[in-house]
Amino acid sequence: MAYKFEWLPGPMVPDELIEQMSALYSSHYGRWSLAAKRNPGGPVRLPPARIKELLIPDAARLAYAIQDSEIVGYAIAIQAKVPDYGFISWVTQLVVHEDHRQRNVGKLLLFAIWTFTDHFAWGLLTANPYAIRALEKATRRRCQPTRIARNHRKLRSFALQYVKYVNENTFIEVNRALARINTEFPIDHSTLPDMLAAATTPSVPWVMGPIKEGWEWFAFTFQDQEKIGLAPLRAHEGERP
């Protein structure tokens, strides 16, 4: 059965939907590292109140996917204008039900948020290489550390204003070989080598560098980048945000 995609301004998301989003996240986002201080090896859970915090700002947007009246994925983003540059779409959460992965749901959720907008930049923080491929598919542009490095100060300034889990002490490391951020979020990395292998082909190499436990990739694409053709994007269809 086909998916239905809906879009709402963050402050207008009803509590009942937030409850469903919390249940989806808590069951399908991921597991804590065995070295985590709390609930090591257990599922990462997020109460409705924490999700609601991400939706309160006027700049927050929600896209969600439904199949058979059940929410099977959602993406939350902040969309705000940076003077002299334009809008930035920063995805603060991207979650897809385990049974609905590898079906381009992640890509379509992201596209549902920004459609054909000409924003300055689109991106997210993630320890999931499939989420980065979904971002690349949705924007038809590649995440390139050299381009991210050129703009990371603007992105950091944006995050300090709008993204609650980035603060003055959050360390960002970006250069020509990698783009990563220490969010101190110890999600399990045991499957990461297999995911990186699946996300890499001779025509689509992995260029974002490695991440350490507690770190995430600092992944963004930009409006003035050259667009990629649709065929190369199909080289990797497995997305597991």
C-alpha positions as semicolon CSV with decimal commas, in nm:
position;residue;x (nm);y (nm);z (nm)
1;M;0,000;0,000;0,000
2;A;0,126;0,351;-0,086
3;Y;0,243;0,596;0,177
4;K;0,061;0,918;0,253
5;F;0,278;1,216;0,347
6;E;0,148;1,504;0,558
7;W;0,305;1,837;0,656
8;L;0,236;2,067;0,953
9;P;0,388;2,376;1,114
10;G;0,551;2,263;1,439
11;P;0,333;2,461;1,683
12;M;0,018;2,314;1,522
13;V;0,111;1,946;1,574
14;P;-0,156;1,791;1,803
15;D;-0,059;1,609;2,123
16;E;-0,206;1,281;1,995
17;L;0,033;1,285;1,698
18;I;0,326;1,372;1,925
19;E;0,241;1,068;2,138
20;Q;0,257;0,849;1,826
21;M;0,588;1,006;1,725
22;S;0,730;0,933;2,070
23;A;0,624;0,568;2,047
24;L;0,780;0,537;1,699
25;Y;1,106;0,698;1,807
26;S;1,133;0,492;2,125
27;S;1,082;0,165;1,935
28;H;1,274;0,228;1,614
29;Y;1,536;0,501;1,644
30;G;1,824;0,291;1,777
31;R;1,999;0,149;2,082
32;W;2,239;0,299;2,333
33;S;2,603;0,197;2,318
34;L;2,715;-0,066;2,566
35;A;2,943;0,204;2,707
36;A;2,657;0,449;2,760
37;K;2,604;0,572;3,114
38;R;2,229;0,514;3,104
39;N;2,050;0,201;2,992
40;P;2,352;0,058;2,803
41;G;2,241;-0,158;2,511
42;G;1,878;-0,058;2,559
43;P;1,654;0,130;2,317
44;V;1,690;0,506;2,288
45;R;1,363;0,653;2,411
46;L;1,223;1,003;2,384
47;P;0,918;1,122;2,579
48;P;0,651;1,334;2,412
49;A;0,756;1,642;2,609
50;R;1,104;1,635;2,451
51;I;0,960;1,603;2,102
52;K;0,720;1,889;2,171
53;E;1,018;2,111;2,258
54;L;1,150;2,064;1,904
55;L;0,811;2,162;1,759
56;I;0,746;2,477;1,965
57;P;0,948;2,731;1,760
58;D;0,755;2,911;1,486
59;A;1,032;2,801;1,246
60;A;0,970;2,429;1,317
61;R;0,814;2,204;1,053
62;L;0,696;1,842;1,065
63;A;0,655;1,594;0,782
64;Y;0,523;1,247;0,857
65;A;0,443;0,930;0,664
66;I;0,129;0,721;0,717
67;Q;0,040;0,373;0,600
68;D;-0,286;0,203;0,703
69;S;-0,358;0,490;0,945
70;E;-0,027;0,428;1,127
71;I;0,259;0,675;1,141
72;V;0,567;0,498;1,004
73;G;0,814;0,783;0,983
74;Y;0,862;1,151;1,053
75;A;1,107;1,436;1,012
76;I;1,126;1,758;1,213
77;A;1,314;2,055;1,075
78;I;1,387;2,415;1,159
79;Q;1,359;2,648;0,859
80;A;1,483;3,000;0,921
81;K;1,649;3,276;0,720
82;V;2,012;3,372;0,760
83;P;2,074;3,737;0,662
84;D;2,258;3,777;0,329
85;Y;2,240;3,403;0,254
86;G;1,884;3,273;0,264
87;F;1,699;2,993;0,440
88;I;1,859;2,697;0,613
89;S;1,660;2,376;0,661
90;W;1,812;2,192;0,960
91;V;1,655;1,853;1,027
92;T;1,649;1,796;1,402
93;Q;1,496;1,445;1,390
94;L;1,449;1,180;1,123
95;V;1,293;0,847;1,219
96;V;1,160;0,560;1,006
97;H;0,990;0,243;1,131
98;E;1,218;-0,059;1,088
99;D;0,967;-0,240;0,865
100;H;0,950;0,055;0,625
101;R;1,317;0,117;0,563
102;Q;1,488;0,076;0,225
103;R;1,175;0,218;0,059
104;N;1,287;0,580;0,019
105;V;1,063;0,694;0,305
106;G;1,346;0,901;0,453
107;K;1,411;1,078;0,124
108;L;1,041;1,152;0,071
109;L;1,000;1,284;0,426
110;L;1,284;1,530;0,373
111;F;1,150;1,633;0,036
112;A;0,805;1,684;0,190
113;I;0,957;1,947;0,420
114;W;1,139;2,157;0,161
115;T;0,986;2,046;-0,174
116;F;1,134;2,264;-0,453
117;T;1,261;2,545;-0,231
118;D;1,581;2,729;-0,318
119;H;1,719;2,732;0,036
120;F;2,081;2,820;0,102
121;A;2,147;2,490;0,281
122;W;1,980;2,168;0,391
123;G;2,120;1,923;0,645
124;L;2,121;1,719;0,963
125;L;2,340;1,565;1,231
126;T;2,341;1,186;1,224
127;A;2,539;0,873;1,305
128;N;2,354;0,695;1,025
129;P;2,512;0,697;0,678
130;Y;2,177;0,604;0,524
131;A;2,029;0,932;0,654
132;I;2,304;1,116;0,468
133;R;2,221;0,930;0,148
134;A;1,854;1,022;0,201
135;L;1,959;1,388;0,233
136;E;2,159;1,362;-0,088
137;K;1,867;1,205;-0,271
138;A;1,621;1,466;-0,145
139;T;1,843;1,760;-0,246
140;R;2,012;1,596;-0,549
141;R;2,345;1,716;-0,415
142;R;2,638;1,543;-0,245
143;C;2,757;1,611;0,109
144;Q;3,114;1,734;0,063
145;P;3,336;1,820;0,362
146;T;3,512;2,099;0,171
147;R;3,180;2,274;0,107
148;I;3,061;2,217;0,463
149;A;3,390;2,358;0,598
150;R;3,338;2,674;0,394
151;N;3,004;2,735;0,566
152;H;3,032;2,564;0,904
153;R;3,058;2,888;1,102
154;K;2,726;3,009;0,961
155;L;2,573;2,670;1,035
156;R;2,710;2,669;1,389
157;S;2,568;3,017;1,452
158;F;2,230;2,898;1,322
159;A;2,241;2,592;1,550
160;L;2,320;2,801;1,859
161;Q;2,005;2,999;1,792
162;Y;1,767;2,718;1,692
163;V;1,900;2,368;1,776
164;K;1,877;2,273;2,143
165;Y;2,138;1,994;2,138
166;V;2,416;2,221;2,005
167;N;2,574;2,471;2,244
168;E;2,885;2,689;2,278
169;N;3,088;2,391;2,402
170;T;2,987;2,153;2,123
171;F;3,300;2,068;1,924
172;I;3,272;2,065;1,545
173;E;3,554;1,921;1,333
174;V;3,533;1,994;0,963
175;N;3,807;1,988;0,701
176;R;3,861;1,855;0,349
177;A;3,853;1,493;0,471
178;L;3,572;1,482;0,728
179;A;3,274;1,664;0,877
180;R;3,167;1,560;1,226
181;I;3,035;1,699;1,552
182;N;3,067;1,579;1,912
183;T;2,705;1,575;2,028
184;E;2,793;1,334;2,311
185;F;2,512;1,108;2,196
186;P;2,639;0,751;2,258
187;I;2,420;0,555;2,019
188;D;2,532;0,200;1,933
189;H;2,784;0,191;1,646
190;S;2,816;-0,189;1,619
191;T;2,639;-0,202;1,282
192;L;2,811;0,107;1,144
193;P;3,081;-0,077;0,941
194;D;2,815;-0,277;0,757
195;M;2,605;0,033;0,698
196;L;2,903;0,224;0,559
197;A;2,981;-0,065;0,326
198;A;2,622;-0,069;0,203
199;A;2,623;0,309;0,157
200;T;2,936;0,300;-0,058
201;T;2,981;0,202;-0,422
202;P;3,260;0,271;-0,672
203;S;3,051;0,551;-0,820
204;V;2,932;0,683;-0,481
205;P;3,232;0,681;-0,244
206;W;3,208;0,771;0,123
207;V;3,373;1,112;0,168
208;M;3,246;1,224;0,509
209;G;3,522;1,052;0,707
210;P;3,486;0,839;1,020
211;I;3,303;0,917;1,345
212;K;3,382;0,815;1,699
213;E;3,129;0,698;1,954
214;G;2,932;0,993;2,083
215;W;2,992;1,183;1,759
216;E;2,770;1,236;1,455
217;W;2,830;1,348;1,100
218;F;2,778;1,717;1,028
219;A;2,601;1,669;0,696
220;F;2,481;1,952;0,471
221;T;2,425;2,027;0,106
222;F;2,404;2,371;-0,053
223;Q;2,192;2,538;-0,318
224;D;2,484;2,645;-0,535
225;Q;2,624;2,292;-0,567
226;E;2,598;2,110;-0,895
227;K;2,298;1,878;-0,903
228;I;2,350;1,507;-0,947
229;G;2,155;1,305;-1,200
230;L;1,879;1,076;-1,081
231;A;2,050;0,755;-1,194
232;P;2,355;0,782;-0,962
233;L;2,122;0,845;-0,670
234;R;1,971;0,501;-0,719
235;A;2,310;0,339;-0,660
236;H;2,220;0,324;-0,293
237;E;1,859;0,257;-0,201
238;G;1,909;0,135;0,157
239;E;1,820;0,411;0,398
240;R;1,776;0,347;0,768
241;P;1,725;0,680;0,942
